[in-house]
Amino acid sequence: MVTEAHVSDCQRQAARMPERAFVLPRQQSLLLPAVLNPFVHNVKLTKTEKIKCALLGAFLVPVRTIGLLIVVMLTWPVAVIATFMHPVKGAMKPLTGWRRFLCQKVLARLGRLFFYCMGFRVTVKGQRASSEDAPILAVAPHSGFFDAIVCLVAELPSTVSRLENLAMPVFGRFLRCLQPVLVSRVDPNSRKNTILEIERRATSGGLWPQVLIFPEGTCTNRSCLITFKQGAFIPGVPVQPVLLRYPNKLDTVTWTWQGPKSKTLLLQTLCQPYTDVEVEFLPPYIPSENEKATPAVFGHAVRDVMAKALGVPVTDHTYEDCRLMISAGELTLPMEAGLVEFTKISRKLNLKWDNIQKVLESFAAIARSGKGGRIGIEEFSSFLKIPVSPPLRELFSLFDRDNDGTIDFREYVIGVTVLCKPANTEETIQMAFQLFDMDDDQRITQEEFSSVLRSSLGVADLDVSKLFSEIDVDKSGFINYEEFKAYADAHPEYGKLFTTYLELQRYQALQEAELTLTSSSNHPHHDSTSDKKED
């Protein structure tokens, strides 16, 4: 039980602490930060809600299914006529005349009728700009397959889709009406060609319909806006931000990597009396010259505008981080997002890991000489040879678990060692052991062992005493190197996760380099130095 005296002591202690100059969600070392994971959606229906869904579903699901089938039967021949003898690949031309009328007017209305049969009530705010004023529509947050309703509200703009989707029965014919920008998995030049095609359409002077893009690149739970991919911003043309909201008491539309399956969500949605969705068109965002030359800056600016209108925070999570978190979840590891946070800040500080071996050797020497001594931000800055800045303070705070303005530099060294040498190698294990063997007696106490686990393995909420006893095979009250190494060798899954993360970081770096080259070739005035300053 928390006493008033304890609260008063905490308040006095907090008052003595220096106030931070920035807002950073508190987290423990490399453990899961306090920010919500944007890729998780947990739906737990109460008993009353389950009964209500069952009773309503018994009537609504059959009726709505019949209505949906009727709309599909009406829509199918219209889609066939609109795309008859019109190429879907190669030298494509925009639909004109009666074909465009059928798609933008007739099919769009039939599509809205389709969603109406599912129980959707659509509210539209703002005014959609013309394709001349805003060739690209950037829609966020992207949270599920029901987001396709924005295409109908926007009168069927072009989208980006996989080539394989065209072969799908029924849906493939509807997709052809959108004249999508096609992405192929087997074509190594597909990414480059996709960017060039988006730019060609965006600069056509209104000949092509607007291109609708979900710049987040994956589905989230709408708790924040993640990093925008640069494809929508490389052409350097005005972009109209479009917001999606689902103001419902029960969320049956969010389809993330960790959450209900698509069939479950569809059935739950059909069982609801209605599902509200709001589509808001914000004023077009006209990029500055600097933003035209630097797509990353352009994307960040548009995301900030949308986040402010939505009233949600932004985060530097990406699609690749989503894949990492899934891997971490499958391995039941508790530090999934800590790695993301650590590497994100490292990129801000431009910390290079190419020649990390020499750096780590010098860091390890400093850490061993300190023998557990805690350091402040100024010493941390001098060790890293980086001036004190907001990103450096963020990095410092990741390891300042007690929020007292000091850290144990050994923890930082182990964290970098594990990230840069992802496998549980002999060298990594030996360095971790040596850093916490304070008196060089070749054994670690229980307190030291707890620190090792937090820093090097990212393990949280463990019964340390019980685990310590299990590893202390000879029951000596200390863990020697052989016992410590045996435990580390028995948990190779941690090395697997670290390896996966570094592979994803390299993949992302290659993608960013390719986008930079493409942008430079399409914008002769591009200033390459500006990219170096980008996060």
mmCIF file of C-alpha atoms in Angstrom, residues 159-513:
data_model
loop_
_atom_site.group_PDB
_atom_site.id
_atom_site.type_symbol
_atom_site.label_atom_id
_atom_site.label_comp_id
_atom_site.label_asym_id
_atom_site.label_seq_id
_atom_site.Cartn_x
_atom_site.Cartn_y
_atom_site.Cartn_z
ATOM 1 C CA THR A 159 -3.831 3.224 -56.188
ATOM 2 C CA VAL A 160 -0.655 1.178 -55.793
ATOM 3 C CA SER A 161 -1.295 -2.568 -55.895
ATOM 4 C CA ARG A 162 0.508 -5.836 -56.438
ATOM 5 C CA LEU A 163 0.348 -7.232 -59.953
ATOM 6 C CA GLU A 164 -0.949 -10.546 -58.619
ATOM 7 C CA ASN A 165 -4.136 -8.886 -57.359
ATOM 8 C CA LEU A 166 -5.381 -8.389 -60.910
ATOM 9 C CA ALA A 167 -5.778 -12.155 -61.271
ATOM 10 C CA MET A 168 -8.145 -12.435 -58.299
ATOM 11 C CA PRO A 169 -11.704 -13.386 -59.257
ATOM 12 C CA VAL A 170 -14.250 -10.544 -59.152
ATOM 13 C CA PHE A 171 -11.995 -8.252 -57.088
ATOM 14 C CA GLY A 172 -9.387 -8.186 -59.865
ATOM 15 C CA ARG A 173 -11.910 -6.719 -62.307
ATOM 16 C CA PHE A 174 -12.907 -4.021 -59.817
ATOM 17 C CA LEU A 175 -9.239 -3.241 -59.249
ATOM 18 C CA ARG A 176 -8.703 -2.704 -62.969
ATOM 19 C CA CYS A 177 -11.175 0.173 -62.838
ATOM 20 C CA LEU A 178 -8.750 2.000 -60.551
ATOM 21 C CA GLN A 179 -5.939 1.682 -63.103
ATOM 22 C CA PRO A 180 -3.501 0.941 -60.295
ATOM 23 C CA VAL A 181 0.238 1.490 -60.311
ATOM 24 C CA LEU A 182 1.360 -2.126 -60.361
ATOM 25 C CA VAL A 183 4.160 -3.545 -58.224
ATOM 26 C CA SER A 184 5.731 -6.873 -59.158
ATOM 27 C CA ARG A 185 7.549 -9.140 -56.732
ATOM 28 C CA VAL A 186 9.565 -10.851 -59.446
ATOM 29 C CA ASP A 187 10.772 -7.715 -61.236
ATOM 30 C CA PRO A 188 13.975 -6.375 -59.618
ATOM 31 C CA ASN A 189 13.276 -2.946 -61.115
ATOM 32 C CA SER A 190 9.688 -2.856 -59.878
ATOM 33 C CA ARG A 191 10.331 -0.410 -57.035
ATOM 34 C CA LYS A 192 12.104 2.069 -59.297
ATOM 35 C CA ASN A 193 9.451 1.729 -61.993
ATOM 36 C CA THR A 194 6.682 2.252 -59.444
ATOM 37 C CA ILE A 195 8.194 5.532 -58.292
ATOM 38 C CA LEU A 196 8.651 6.700 -61.874
ATOM 39 C CA GLU A 197 5.036 5.792 -62.743
ATOM 40 C CA ILE A 198 3.686 7.658 -59.723
ATOM 41 C CA GLU A 199 5.718 10.689 -60.750
ATOM 42 C CA ARG A 200 4.531 10.427 -64.364
ATOM 43 C CA ARG A 201 0.893 10.419 -63.328
ATOM 44 C CA ALA A 202 1.344 13.115 -60.679
ATOM 45 C CA THR A 203 2.893 15.481 -63.208
ATOM 46 C CA SER A 204 0.385 14.825 -66.016
ATOM 47 C CA GLY A 205 -1.473 18.075 -65.420
ATOM 48 C CA GLY A 206 -4.752 16.384 -64.475
ATOM 49 C CA LEU A 207 -4.896 13.857 -67.335
ATOM 50 C CA TRP A 208 -4.641 11.018 -64.828
ATOM 51 C CA PRO A 209 -6.885 10.671 -61.773
ATOM 52 C CA GLN A 210 -5.311 11.391 -58.427
ATOM 53 C CA VAL A 211 -3.004 8.748 -56.989
ATOM 54 C CA LEU A 212 -4.143 7.561 -53.554
ATOM 55 C CA ILE A 213 -1.402 6.280 -51.273
ATOM 56 C CA PHE A 214 -1.349 5.017 -47.681
ATOM 57 C CA PRO A 215 2.136 6.369 -46.844
ATOM 58 C CA GLU A 216 2.489 4.371 -43.617
ATOM 59 C CA GLY A 217 2.825 1.230 -45.718
ATOM 60 C CA THR A 218 1.159 -1.068 -43.188
ATOM 61 C CA CYS A 219 -1.796 -1.196 -40.797
ATOM 62 C CA THR A 220 -1.641 0.235 -37.274
ATOM 63 C CA ASN A 221 -4.063 0.617 -34.388
ATOM 64 C CA ARG A 222 -4.439 4.384 -35.042
ATOM 65 C CA SER A 223 -2.792 5.288 -31.720
ATOM 66 C CA CYS A 224 -0.157 7.280 -33.604
ATOM 67 C CA LEU A 225 1.221 7.951 -37.076
ATOM 68 C CA ILE A 226 4.291 5.891 -37.949
ATOM 69 C CA THR A 227 7.032 6.863 -40.401
ATOM 70 C CA PHE A 228 5.720 7.782 -43.855
ATOM 71 C CA LYS A 229 7.335 6.061 -46.792
ATOM 72 C CA GLN A 230 8.715 8.496 -49.350
ATOM 73 C CA GLY A 231 6.949 7.266 -52.503
ATOM 74 C CA ALA A 232 4.135 9.818 -52.274
ATOM 75 C CA PHE A 233 6.552 12.695 -51.795
ATOM 76 C CA ILE A 234 9.293 12.016 -54.341
ATOM 77 C CA PRO A 235 7.399 13.726 -57.221
ATOM 78 C CA GLY A 236 7.492 16.969 -55.217
ATOM 79 C CA VAL A 237 3.914 17.920 -56.138
ATOM 80 C CA PRO A 238 1.158 19.186 -53.815
ATOM 81 C CA VAL A 239 -0.328 16.442 -51.641
ATOM 82 C CA GLN A 240 -3.774 16.490 -50.074
ATOM 83 C CA PRO A 241 -3.822 14.841 -46.632
ATOM 84 C CA VAL A 242 -6.894 12.672 -45.997
ATOM 85 C CA LEU A 243 -7.806 11.548 -42.483
ATOM 86 C CA LEU A 244 -9.707 8.410 -41.513
ATOM 87 C CA ARG A 245 -11.556 8.061 -38.223
ATOM 88 C CA TYR A 246 -13.764 5.281 -36.838
ATOM 89 C CA PRO A 247 -15.598 6.838 -33.857
ATOM 90 C CA ASN A 248 -17.242 3.658 -32.612
ATOM 91 C CA LYS A 249 -17.537 2.299 -29.087
ATOM 92 C CA LEU A 250 -16.532 -1.184 -30.246
ATOM 93 C CA ASP A 251 -13.622 -1.308 -32.687
ATOM 94 C CA THR A 252 -14.253 -4.075 -35.217
ATOM 95 C CA VAL A 253 -12.313 -2.529 -38.118
ATOM 96 C CA THR A 254 -8.682 -2.448 -36.952
ATOM 97 C CA TRP A 255 -6.649 -5.191 -38.604
ATOM 98 C CA THR A 256 -3.053 -5.203 -37.366
ATOM 99 C CA TRP A 257 -0.266 -7.761 -37.331
ATOM 100 C CA GLN A 258 -1.148 -8.834 -33.800
ATOM 101 C CA GLY A 259 -4.900 -8.957 -33.364
ATOM 102 C CA PRO A 260 -8.110 -10.551 -34.646
ATOM 103 C CA LYS A 261 -8.144 -12.245 -38.037
ATOM 104 C CA SER A 262 -9.822 -10.618 -41.031
ATOM 105 C CA LYS A 263 -12.740 -13.093 -41.006
ATOM 106 C CA THR A 264 -13.402 -12.385 -37.340
ATOM 107 C CA LEU A 265 -13.421 -8.629 -37.918
ATOM 108 C CA LEU A 266 -15.730 -8.947 -40.920
ATOM 109 C CA LEU A 267 -18.209 -11.065 -38.972
ATOM 110 C CA GLN A 268 -18.116 -8.745 -35.951
ATOM 111 C CA THR A 269 -18.685 -5.732 -38.209
ATOM 112 C CA LEU A 270 -21.681 -7.354 -39.896
ATOM 113 C CA CYS A 271 -23.165 -8.007 -36.455
ATOM 114 C CA GLN A 272 -23.091 -4.323 -35.492
ATOM 115 C CA PRO A 273 -26.192 -2.139 -35.997
ATOM 116 C CA TYR A 274 -23.950 0.365 -37.783
ATOM 117 C CA THR A 275 -20.297 1.356 -38.089
ATOM 118 C CA ASP A 276 -19.367 5.034 -38.315
ATOM 119 C CA VAL A 277 -16.466 6.240 -40.452
ATOM 120 C CA GLU A 278 -15.315 9.804 -41.012
ATOM 121 C CA VAL A 279 -13.298 10.873 -44.047
ATOM 122 C CA GLU A 280 -11.777 14.342 -43.781
ATOM 123 C CA PHE A 281 -10.008 16.132 -46.626
ATOM 124 C CA LEU A 282 -7.485 18.649 -45.321
ATOM 125 C CA PRO A 283 -6.267 21.568 -47.475
ATOM 126 C CA PRO A 284 -3.566 20.520 -49.990
ATOM 127 C CA TYR A 285 -0.012 20.759 -48.673
ATOM 128 C CA ILE A 286 2.224 22.649 -51.093
ATOM 129 C CA PRO A 287 5.884 21.715 -50.562
ATOM 130 C CA SER A 288 8.690 24.240 -50.283
ATOM 131 C CA GLU A 289 11.743 24.019 -52.530
ATOM 132 C CA ASN A 290 13.652 22.242 -49.792
ATOM 133 C CA GLU A 291 10.822 19.744 -49.316
ATOM 134 C CA LYS A 292 10.624 19.115 -53.054
ATOM 135 C CA ALA A 293 14.318 18.269 -53.039
ATOM 136 C CA THR A 294 14.140 16.149 -49.881
ATOM 137 C CA PRO A 295 11.184 13.710 -49.831
ATOM 138 C CA ALA A 296 11.878 12.663 -46.239
ATOM 139 C CA VAL A 297 11.420 16.242 -45.013
ATOM 140 C CA PHE A 298 8.281 16.577 -47.148
ATOM 141 C CA GLY A 299 6.836 13.380 -45.685
ATOM 142 C CA HIS A 300 7.608 14.405 -42.101
ATOM 143 C CA ALA A 301 5.915 17.772 -42.644
ATOM 144 C CA VAL A 302 2.734 16.213 -44.044
ATOM 145 C CA ARG A 303 2.684 13.645 -41.229
ATOM 146 C CA ASP A 304 2.974 16.414 -38.624
ATOM 147 C CA VAL A 305 0.001 18.239 -40.152
ATOM 148 C CA MET A 306 -2.106 15.078 -40.122
ATOM 149 C CA ALA A 307 -1.069 14.090 -36.593
ATOM 150 C CA LYS A 308 -1.989 17.533 -35.284
ATOM 151 C CA ALA A 309 -5.429 17.338 -36.929
ATOM 152 C CA LEU A 310 -5.978 13.841 -35.524
ATOM 153 C CA GLY A 311 -4.662 14.717 -32.088
ATOM 154 C CA VAL A 312 -2.267 11.747 -32.000
ATOM 155 C CA PRO A 313 1.522 11.520 -31.558
ATOM 156 C CA VAL A 314 4.031 10.507 -34.207
ATOM 157 C CA THR A 315 6.630 7.784 -33.899
ATOM 158 C CA ASP A 316 9.584 6.689 -35.988
ATOM 159 C CA HIS A 317 8.358 3.105 -36.232
ATOM 160 C CA THR A 318 8.410 1.689 -39.746
ATOM 161 C CA TYR A 319 7.065 -1.315 -41.612
ATOM 162 C CA GLU A 320 10.400 -3.049 -41.004
ATOM 163 C CA ASP A 321 10.048 -2.414 -37.262
ATOM 164 C CA CYS A 322 6.638 -4.047 -37.477
ATOM 165 C CA ARG A 323 8.233 -7.205 -38.821
ATOM 166 C CA LEU A 324 10.802 -7.068 -36.027
ATOM 167 C CA MET A 325 8.129 -6.786 -33.367
ATOM 168 C CA ILE A 326 6.333 -9.793 -34.814
ATOM 169 C CA SER A 327 9.573 -11.767 -34.596
ATOM 170 C CA ALA A 328 10.057 -10.616 -31.016
ATOM 171 C CA GLY A 329 6.498 -11.555 -30.152
ATOM 172 C CA GLU A 330 6.923 -15.021 -31.591
ATOM 173 C CA LEU A 331 10.026 -15.469 -29.464
ATOM 174 C CA THR A 332 8.145 -14.129 -26.400
ATOM 175 C CA LEU A 333 10.818 -11.499 -25.831
ATOM 176 C CA PRO A 334 9.883 -8.510 -23.668
ATOM 177 C CA MET A 335 12.236 -5.911 -25.185
ATOM 178 C CA GLU A 336 10.831 -5.714 -28.696
ATOM 179 C CA ALA A 337 10.473 -1.937 -29.017
ATOM 180 C CA GLY A 338 13.539 -1.015 -26.952
ATOM 181 C CA LEU A 339 15.788 -1.981 -29.853
ATOM 182 C CA VAL A 340 13.743 0.228 -32.150
ATOM 183 C CA GLU A 341 14.099 3.168 -29.773
ATOM 184 C CA PHE A 342 17.836 2.619 -29.337
ATOM 185 C CA THR A 343 18.583 2.452 -33.049
ATOM 186 C CA LYS A 344 16.256 5.345 -33.883
ATOM 187 C CA ILE A 345 18.211 7.653 -31.572
ATOM 188 C CA SER A 346 21.521 6.268 -32.849
ATOM 189 C CA ARG A 347 20.505 7.341 -36.360
ATOM 190 C CA LYS A 348 19.711 10.836 -35.088
ATOM 191 C CA LEU A 349 23.208 11.056 -33.625
ATOM 192 C CA ASN A 350 24.725 9.627 -36.819
ATOM 193 C CA LEU A 351 26.470 6.907 -34.798
ATOM 194 C CA LYS A 352 28.292 4.618 -37.198
ATOM 195 C CA TRP A 353 28.803 0.942 -36.479
ATOM 196 C CA ASP A 354 31.200 0.212 -39.338
ATOM 197 C CA ASN A 355 34.368 0.286 -37.177
ATOM 198 C CA ILE A 356 32.661 -0.545 -33.930
ATOM 199 C CA GLN A 357 35.314 -3.009 -32.712
ATOM 200 C CA LYS A 358 37.905 -0.326 -31.908
ATOM 201 C CA VAL A 359 35.256 1.912 -30.390
ATOM 202 C CA LEU A 360 33.945 -0.875 -28.185
ATOM 203 C CA GLU A 361 37.439 -1.745 -26.993
ATOM 204 C CA SER A 362 37.995 1.822 -25.827
ATOM 205 C CA PHE A 363 34.495 1.961 -24.299
ATOM 206 C CA ALA A 364 35.073 -1.312 -22.466
ATOM 207 C CA ALA A 365 38.354 -0.016 -21.045
ATOM 208 C CA ILE A 366 36.604 3.114 -19.752
ATOM 209 C CA ALA A 367 33.752 1.069 -18.288
ATOM 210 C CA ARG A 368 36.095 -1.395 -16.550
ATOM 211 C CA SER A 369 38.179 1.411 -15.093
ATOM 212 C CA GLY A 370 35.022 2.938 -13.619
ATOM 213 C CA LYS A 371 34.209 -0.234 -11.709
ATOM 214 C CA GLY A 372 30.489 0.481 -11.602
ATOM 215 C CA GLY A 373 30.796 4.219 -11.121
ATOM 216 C CA ARG A 374 27.827 6.164 -12.494
ATOM 217 C CA ILE A 375 28.327 9.062 -14.885
ATOM 218 C CA GLY A 376 26.308 12.117 -15.892
ATOM 219 C CA ILE A 377 25.400 13.517 -19.286
ATOM 220 C CA GLU A 378 28.620 15.552 -19.593
ATOM 221 C CA GLU A 379 30.877 12.512 -19.059
ATOM 222 C CA PHE A 380 28.667 10.470 -21.362
ATOM 223 C CA SER A 381 29.087 13.164 -24.007
ATOM 224 C CA SER A 382 32.876 13.169 -23.629
ATOM 225 C CA PHE A 383 33.087 9.363 -23.829
ATOM 226 C CA LEU A 384 31.098 9.334 -27.086
ATOM 227 C CA LYS A 385 32.908 12.485 -28.322
ATOM 228 C CA ILE A 386 29.540 14.017 -29.224
ATOM 229 C CA PRO A 387 28.273 17.392 -27.975
ATOM 230 C CA VAL A 388 25.282 17.416 -25.638
ATOM 231 C CA SER A 389 22.091 17.669 -27.710
ATOM 232 C CA PRO A 390 18.431 16.614 -27.415
ATOM 233 C CA PRO A 391 19.069 13.265 -29.232
ATOM 234 C CA LEU A 392 22.011 12.534 -26.937
ATOM 235 C CA ARG A 393 19.827 13.272 -23.917
ATOM 236 C CA GLU A 394 17.237 10.840 -25.316
ATOM 237 C CA LEU A 395 19.906 8.149 -25.639
ATOM 238 C CA PHE A 396 21.102 8.886 -22.114
ATOM 239 C CA SER A 397 17.552 8.596 -20.797
ATOM 240 C CA LEU A 398 17.159 5.093 -22.209
ATOM 241 C CA PHE A 399 19.714 3.913 -19.654
ATOM 242 C CA ASP A 400 18.755 6.319 -16.858
ATOM 243 C CA ARG A 401 16.268 3.917 -15.293
ATOM 244 C CA ASP A 402 16.135 5.715 -11.937
ATOM 245 C CA ASN A 403 15.652 9.119 -13.576
ATOM 246 C CA ASP A 404 18.425 10.509 -11.342
ATOM 247 C CA GLY A 405 20.566 12.026 -14.087
ATOM 248 C CA THR A 406 23.226 9.277 -14.034
ATOM 249 C CA ILE A 407 23.795 5.974 -15.812
ATOM 250 C CA ASP A 408 26.071 2.987 -15.529
ATOM 251 C CA PHE A 409 28.280 3.256 -18.608
ATOM 252 C CA ARG A 410 28.810 -0.513 -18.604
ATOM 253 C CA GLU A 411 25.158 -1.000 -19.522
ATOM 254 C CA TYR A 412 25.543 1.217 -22.583
ATOM 255 C CA VAL A 413 28.639 -0.701 -23.685
ATOM 256 C CA ILE A 414 26.862 -4.057 -23.384
ATOM 257 C CA GLY A 415 23.829 -2.721 -25.246
ATOM 258 C CA VAL A 416 25.946 -1.562 -28.170
ATOM 259 C CA THR A 417 27.949 -4.787 -28.101
ATOM 260 C CA VAL A 418 24.856 -6.969 -28.370
ATOM 261 C CA LEU A 419 23.348 -4.842 -31.143
ATOM 262 C CA CYS A 420 26.529 -4.727 -33.187
ATOM 263 C CA LYS A 421 27.495 -8.335 -32.532
ATOM 264 C CA PRO A 422 24.026 -9.867 -32.557
ATOM 265 C CA ALA A 423 24.891 -13.509 -32.022
ATOM 266 C CA ASN A 424 25.756 -14.741 -28.538
ATOM 267 C CA THR A 425 29.399 -15.107 -29.468
ATOM 268 C CA GLU A 426 32.160 -16.040 -27.057
ATOM 269 C CA GLU A 427 33.518 -12.501 -27.313
ATOM 270 C CA THR A 428 30.196 -10.847 -26.496
ATOM 271 C CA ILE A 429 29.522 -13.116 -23.533
ATOM 272 C CA GLN A 430 33.030 -12.654 -22.217
ATOM 273 C CA MET A 431 32.796 -8.858 -22.435
ATOM 274 C CA ALA A 432 29.476 -8.844 -20.582
ATOM 275 C CA PHE A 433 30.910 -11.041 -17.858
ATOM 276 C CA GLN A 434 34.072 -8.969 -17.454
ATOM 277 C CA LEU A 435 32.211 -5.669 -17.279
ATOM 278 C CA PHE A 436 30.172 -6.830 -14.290
ATOM 279 C CA ASP A 437 32.926 -8.736 -12.515
ATOM 280 C CA MET A 438 33.705 -5.680 -10.393
ATOM 281 C CA ASP A 439 36.573 -7.085 -8.344
ATOM 282 C CA ASP A 440 38.097 -9.283 -11.071
ATOM 283 C CA ASP A 441 37.528 -12.407 -8.999
ATOM 284 C CA GLN A 442 35.901 -14.282 -11.915
ATOM 285 C CA ARG A 443 32.464 -14.438 -10.310
ATOM 286 C CA ILE A 444 29.262 -12.344 -10.373
ATOM 287 C CA THR A 445 26.938 -11.586 -7.492
ATOM 288 C CA GLN A 446 23.162 -11.770 -7.736
ATOM 289 C CA GLU A 447 22.871 -7.973 -7.977
ATOM 290 C CA GLU A 448 25.452 -7.824 -10.748
ATOM 291 C CA PHE A 449 23.758 -10.681 -12.532
ATOM 292 C CA SER A 450 20.450 -8.804 -12.541
ATOM 293 C CA SER A 451 22.152 -5.854 -14.235
ATOM 294 C CA VAL A 452 23.718 -8.118 -16.835
ATOM 295 C CA LEU A 453 20.337 -9.556 -17.781
ATOM 296 C CA ARG A 454 18.711 -6.128 -18.110
ATOM 297 C CA SER A 455 21.509 -4.726 -20.222
ATOM 298 C CA SER A 456 22.750 -7.540 -22.414
ATOM 299 C CA LEU A 457 19.734 -9.786 -22.845
ATOM 300 C CA GLY A 458 16.845 -7.365 -22.395
ATOM 301 C CA VAL A 459 15.091 -9.669 -19.932
ATOM 302 C CA ALA A 460 12.429 -8.027 -17.762
ATOM 303 C CA ASP A 461 10.141 -9.078 -14.919
ATOM 304 C CA LEU A 462 12.085 -12.219 -14.034
ATOM 305 C CA ASP A 463 12.309 -13.879 -10.643
ATOM 306 C CA VAL A 464 16.023 -13.147 -10.493
ATOM 307 C CA SER A 465 16.647 -15.058 -7.279
ATOM 308 C CA LYS A 466 15.114 -18.241 -8.670
ATOM 309 C CA LEU A 467 16.933 -17.882 -11.991
ATOM 310 C CA PHE A 468 20.168 -17.093 -10.169
ATOM 311 C CA SER A 469 19.827 -20.304 -8.192
ATOM 312 C CA GLU A 470 19.235 -22.326 -11.339
ATOM 313 C CA ILE A 471 22.371 -20.952 -13.023
ATOM 314 C CA ASP A 472 24.444 -21.208 -9.853
ATOM 315 C CA VAL A 473 24.831 -24.944 -10.312
ATOM 316 C CA ASP A 474 27.351 -25.450 -7.524
ATOM 317 C CA LYS A 475 25.213 -23.356 -5.099
ATOM 318 C CA SER A 476 28.209 -21.220 -4.209
ATOM 319 C CA GLY A 477 26.257 -17.967 -4.114
ATOM 320 C CA PHE A 478 28.149 -16.686 -7.144
ATOM 321 C CA ILE A 479 28.022 -17.294 -10.886
ATOM 322 C CA ASN A 480 31.311 -18.113 -12.536
ATOM 323 C CA TYR A 481 32.070 -17.637 -16.218
ATOM 324 C CA GLU A 482 31.347 -21.242 -17.185
ATOM 325 C CA GLU A 483 27.884 -21.079 -15.607
ATOM 326 C CA PHE A 484 27.125 -17.706 -17.197
ATOM 327 C CA LYS A 485 28.230 -18.876 -20.647
ATOM 328 C CA ALA A 486 26.180 -22.068 -20.351
ATOM 329 C CA TYR A 487 23.042 -19.983 -19.762
ATOM 330 C CA ALA A 488 23.782 -17.627 -22.668
ATOM 331 C CA ASP A 489 24.430 -20.549 -25.001
ATOM 332 C CA ALA A 490 21.094 -22.071 -23.981
ATOM 333 C CA HIS A 491 19.203 -19.003 -25.219
ATOM 334 C CA PRO A 492 20.212 -18.567 -28.883
ATOM 335 C CA GLU A 493 16.821 -17.025 -29.710
ATOM 336 C CA TYR A 494 18.112 -13.664 -28.505
ATOM 337 C CA GLY A 495 20.896 -13.731 -31.038
ATOM 338 C CA LYS A 496 18.322 -14.599 -33.704
ATOM 339 C CA LEU A 497 16.278 -11.526 -32.880
ATOM 340 C CA PHE A 498 19.289 -9.189 -32.900
ATOM 341 C CA THR A 499 20.400 -10.616 -36.240
ATOM 342 C CA THR A 500 16.922 -10.099 -37.677
ATOM 343 C CA TYR A 501 16.909 -6.496 -36.533
ATOM 344 C CA LEU A 502 20.273 -5.645 -38.058
ATOM 345 C CA GLU A 503 19.252 -7.284 -41.324
ATOM 346 C CA LEU A 504 16.122 -5.132 -41.372
ATOM 347 C CA GLN A 505 18.193 -2.013 -40.678
ATOM 348 C CA ARG A 506 20.514 -2.800 -43.586
ATOM 349 C CA TYR A 507 17.528 -3.458 -45.840
ATOM 350 C CA GLN A 508 15.977 -0.141 -44.847
ATOM 351 C CA ALA A 509 19.270 1.679 -45.456
ATOM 352 C CA LEU A 510 19.473 0.211 -48.962
ATOM 353 C CA GLN A 511 15.898 1.318 -49.656
ATOM 354 C CA GLU A 512 16.648 4.838 -48.473
ATOM 355 C CA ALA A 513 19.771 4.954 -50.634
#
